[in-house]
Short mmCIF file of C-alpha atoms in Angstrom, two decimals:
data_model
loop_
_atom_site.label_atom_id
_atom_site.label_comp_id
_atom_site.label_asym_id
_atom_site.label_seq_id
_atom_site.Cartn_x
_atom_site.Cartn_y
_atom_site.Cartn_z
CA ASP A 1 -0.02 -0.02 -0.03
CA GLU A 2 1.05 3.56 -0.88
CA LEU A 3 4.55 2.43 -2.05
CA PHE A 4 4.94 5.10 -4.71
CA SER A 5 2.04 7.34 -3.76
CA LYS A 6 2.48 11.01 -4.64
CA ASN A 7 5.87 10.40 -6.41
CA GLU A 8 6.16 13.47 -8.49
CA ILE A 9 8.99 12.25 -10.82
CA LEU A 10 8.04 8.73 -11.60
CA VAL A 11 7.30 8.38 -15.38
CA SER A 12 7.26 4.56 -15.88
CA VAL A 13 7.64 1.38 -13.91
CA THR A 14 8.40 -2.15 -14.68
CA LEU A 15 6.61 -4.51 -12.33
CA PRO A 16 7.92 -8.19 -11.65
CA ASP A 17 5.90 -11.00 -13.31
CA THR A 18 5.48 -12.65 -9.96
CA LEU A 19 3.36 -9.74 -8.56
CA LYS A 20 -0.16 -10.75 -7.68
CA ILE A 21 -1.43 -7.66 -5.75
CA ILE A 22 -1.29 -3.91 -6.56
CA GLY A 23 -1.98 -2.42 -3.07
CA ASN A 24 -4.19 0.47 -2.09
CA LYS A 25 -2.83 3.89 -3.31
CA ALA A 26 0.32 2.06 -4.67
CA PHE A 27 0.77 4.71 -7.41
CA SER A 28 -1.83 7.21 -6.16
CA GLU A 29 -1.21 10.83 -7.56
CA CYS A 30 1.89 9.80 -9.61
CA THR A 31 0.93 12.56 -12.11
CA LEU A 32 3.63 11.94 -14.46
CA LEU A 33 3.32 8.18 -14.67
CA SER A 34 2.73 7.50 -18.46
CA GLN A 35 3.61 3.81 -18.87
CA ILE A 36 2.31 1.10 -16.64
CA ASN A 37 2.20 -2.63 -17.73
CA ILE A 38 0.18 -4.60 -15.24
CA PRO A 39 1.84 -8.00 -15.07
CA GLU A 40 -0.01 -11.09 -16.23
CA ASN A 41 -0.13 -12.73 -12.69
CA VAL A 42 -1.82 -9.77 -11.02
CA GLU A 43 -5.11 -10.72 -9.59
CA PHE A 44 -6.19 -7.68 -7.32
CA ILE A 45 -5.99 -3.92 -8.03
CA GLY A 46 -6.43 -2.08 -4.66
CA GLU A 47 -8.48 1.17 -3.89
CA GLU A 48 -7.07 4.23 -5.45
CA ALA A 49 -4.08 2.26 -6.84
CA PHE A 50 -3.73 4.67 -9.75
CA LEU A 51 -5.91 7.48 -8.55
CA LEU A 52 -5.11 10.86 -10.38
CA CYS A 53 -2.45 9.19 -12.57
CA ASN A 54 -3.08 11.87 -15.21
CA SER A 55 -0.69 10.84 -17.80
CA ILE A 56 -1.64 7.30 -18.58
CA PRO A 57 -3.01 6.95 -22.07
CA GLU A 58 -4.43 3.33 -21.93
CA ILE A 59 -5.36 0.86 -19.30
CA VAL A 60 -4.96 -2.85 -20.04
CA ILE A 61 -6.33 -5.28 -17.48
CA PRO A 62 -4.77 -8.72 -17.80
CA ASP A 63 -6.81 -11.97 -17.80
CA LYS A 64 -5.97 -12.91 -14.20
CA VAL A 65 -7.25 -9.70 -12.54
CA LYS A 66 -10.32 -10.72 -10.56
CA THR A 67 -10.94 -7.35 -8.64
CA ILE A 68 -10.58 -3.80 -9.56
CA SER A 69 -11.39 -1.73 -6.34
CA ALA A 70 -12.85 1.44 -5.61
CA ASN A 71 -11.46 4.41 -7.43
CA ALA A 72 -8.57 2.29 -8.69
CA PHE A 73 -8.14 4.44 -11.89
CA ALA A 74 -10.29 7.49 -11.01
CA GLY A 75 -9.14 10.77 -12.18
CA CYS A 76 -6.83 9.37 -14.94
CA MET A 77 -7.68 12.22 -17.26
CA MET A 78 -5.51 11.22 -20.34
CA VAL A 79 -6.99 7.64 -20.66
CA THR A 80 -8.56 7.16 -23.97
CA SER A 81 -9.20 3.44 -23.90
CA ILE A 82 -9.67 0.56 -21.30
CA LYS A 83 -9.33 -3.20 -22.20
CA ILE A 84 -10.49 -5.64 -19.56
CA GLY A 85 -9.42 -9.29 -19.57
CA LYS A 86 -11.51 -12.47 -19.42
CA GLY A 87 -11.03 -13.22 -15.66
CA THR A 88 -12.33 -9.88 -14.09
CA GLU A 89 -15.16 -10.85 -11.73
CA LEU A 90 -15.68 -7.58 -9.75
CA ILE A 91 -15.34 -4.06 -10.88
CA SER A 92 -16.19 -1.30 -8.32
CA PRO A 93 -18.80 1.11 -9.76
CA ASP A 94 -16.38 4.15 -9.22
CA ALA A 95 -13.22 2.38 -10.52
CA PHE A 96 -12.82 4.56 -13.51
CA ASN A 97 -14.68 7.84 -12.20
CA SER A 98 -13.66 11.03 -14.04
CA CYS A 99 -11.57 9.50 -16.67
CA TYR A 100 -12.60 12.57 -18.98
CA ASN A 101 -11.15 11.57 -22.32
CA LEU A 102 -12.24 7.91 -22.29
CA ALA A 103 -13.53 7.00 -25.72
CA SER A 104 -13.24 3.29 -26.02
CA ILE A 105 -14.16 0.28 -23.61
CA GLU A 106 -13.47 -3.30 -24.53
CA VAL A 107 -13.97 -6.49 -22.54
CA ASP A 108 -12.51 -9.88 -23.73
CA GLU A 109 -15.23 -11.87 -25.33
CA GLU A 110 -14.51 -15.01 -22.89
CA ASN A 111 -15.27 -12.89 -19.68
CA PRO A 112 -18.53 -14.41 -18.26
CA TYR A 113 -19.18 -11.45 -15.87
CA TYR A 114 -18.73 -8.35 -18.00
CA HIS A 115 -19.17 -7.43 -21.59
CA SER A 116 -18.70 -4.35 -23.61
CA LYS A 117 -21.03 -3.13 -26.27
CA PHE A 118 -21.06 0.40 -28.12
CA ASP A 119 -18.23 1.41 -25.80
CA CYS A 120 -20.28 0.65 -22.56
CA LEU A 121 -18.99 -1.63 -19.84
CA ILE A 122 -21.90 -3.87 -18.73
CA ASP A 123 -22.43 -6.25 -15.95
CA THR A 124 -23.71 -9.29 -17.93
CA GLN A 125 -25.78 -11.13 -15.17
CA ASN A 126 -27.34 -7.91 -13.60
CA LYS A 127 -27.76 -6.06 -16.75
CA ILE A 128 -26.26 -2.99 -15.38
CA LEU A 129 -24.40 -0.40 -17.43
CA VAL A 130 -21.14 -0.01 -14.95
CA LEU A 131 -19.32 2.56 -17.20
CA GLY A 132 -19.94 4.73 -20.18
CA CYS A 133 -18.04 7.32 -22.06
CA LYS A 134 -18.26 10.06 -24.58
CA MET A 135 -18.72 7.74 -27.38
CA SER A 136 -21.14 5.27 -25.78
CA THR A 137 -24.47 4.25 -27.00
CA ILE A 138 -26.52 2.38 -24.36
CA PRO A 139 -27.64 -0.76 -26.14
CA GLY A 140 -31.49 -1.08 -26.56
CA ASP A 141 -31.43 -4.82 -26.87
CA GLY A 142 -32.33 -5.69 -23.38
CA SER A 143 -28.74 -6.22 -22.20
CA VAL A 144 -29.04 -3.05 -20.08
CA THR A 145 -31.98 -2.57 -17.84
CA SER A 146 -30.10 -0.36 -15.16
CA ILE A 147 -27.60 2.44 -15.33
CA GLY A 148 -25.36 2.13 -12.31
CA ASP A 149 -23.95 4.53 -9.93
CA CYS A 150 -21.29 6.77 -11.32
CA ALA A 151 -21.70 5.20 -14.87
CA PHE A 152 -21.07 8.50 -16.52
CA ASP A 153 -19.34 10.39 -13.79
CA GLY A 154 -17.00 13.02 -15.12
CA CYS A 155 -18.05 12.60 -18.81
CA SER A 156 -17.77 16.30 -19.62
CA SER A 157 -17.66 15.74 -23.24
CA LEU A 158 -20.94 13.83 -23.35
CA ALA A 159 -23.21 15.99 -25.58
CA SER A 160 -26.36 13.83 -25.53
CA ILE A 161 -27.65 10.50 -24.50
CA THR A 162 -30.60 8.29 -25.37
CA ILE A 163 -32.00 6.03 -22.61
CA PRO A 164 -33.60 2.99 -23.99
CA ASP A 165 -37.22 2.06 -23.02
CA ARG A 166 -35.86 -1.09 -21.29
CA VAL A 167 -34.03 0.86 -18.67
CA THR A 168 -35.92 0.88 -15.48
CA PHE A 169 -33.42 2.23 -12.98
CA ILE A 170 -30.73 5.00 -13.10
CA GLY A 171 -28.40 5.13 -10.23
CA ASP A 172 -26.51 8.02 -8.56
#
């Protein structure tokens, strides 16, 4: 926890392949961090692990990551794309809050818990839109019946949105 937190000169880091946990606030507020490769064996990303890492352009979550905790990547303003692997089982509703430039969300097709469609991150079983971005179109095919808490938090570039008739609940 907090190993590199608030490091004002860290630009890139190479993490060992044996790493399984990225602790709470591990890289929080490393505003110049622009290159991070999460190793394939990581299973858990802690709370605020990359909070306010404003220079990261892309987030790639490996297949073995099971949990992405609260505010793990919140405020990463330069992120334009997120790719989530097939093993992710739990994503906190606010894991990607205020990623202002987010334009693309992809989930591995083999992930049984989440999927992406029209640049939306969707909880497959519960039919909840977990995350949207400035390029999202909410699917009207019944795969989304609820818009979750924080789904569009910080989407300052969002010009308009159409909520399908099948959506019966909109969270905070």
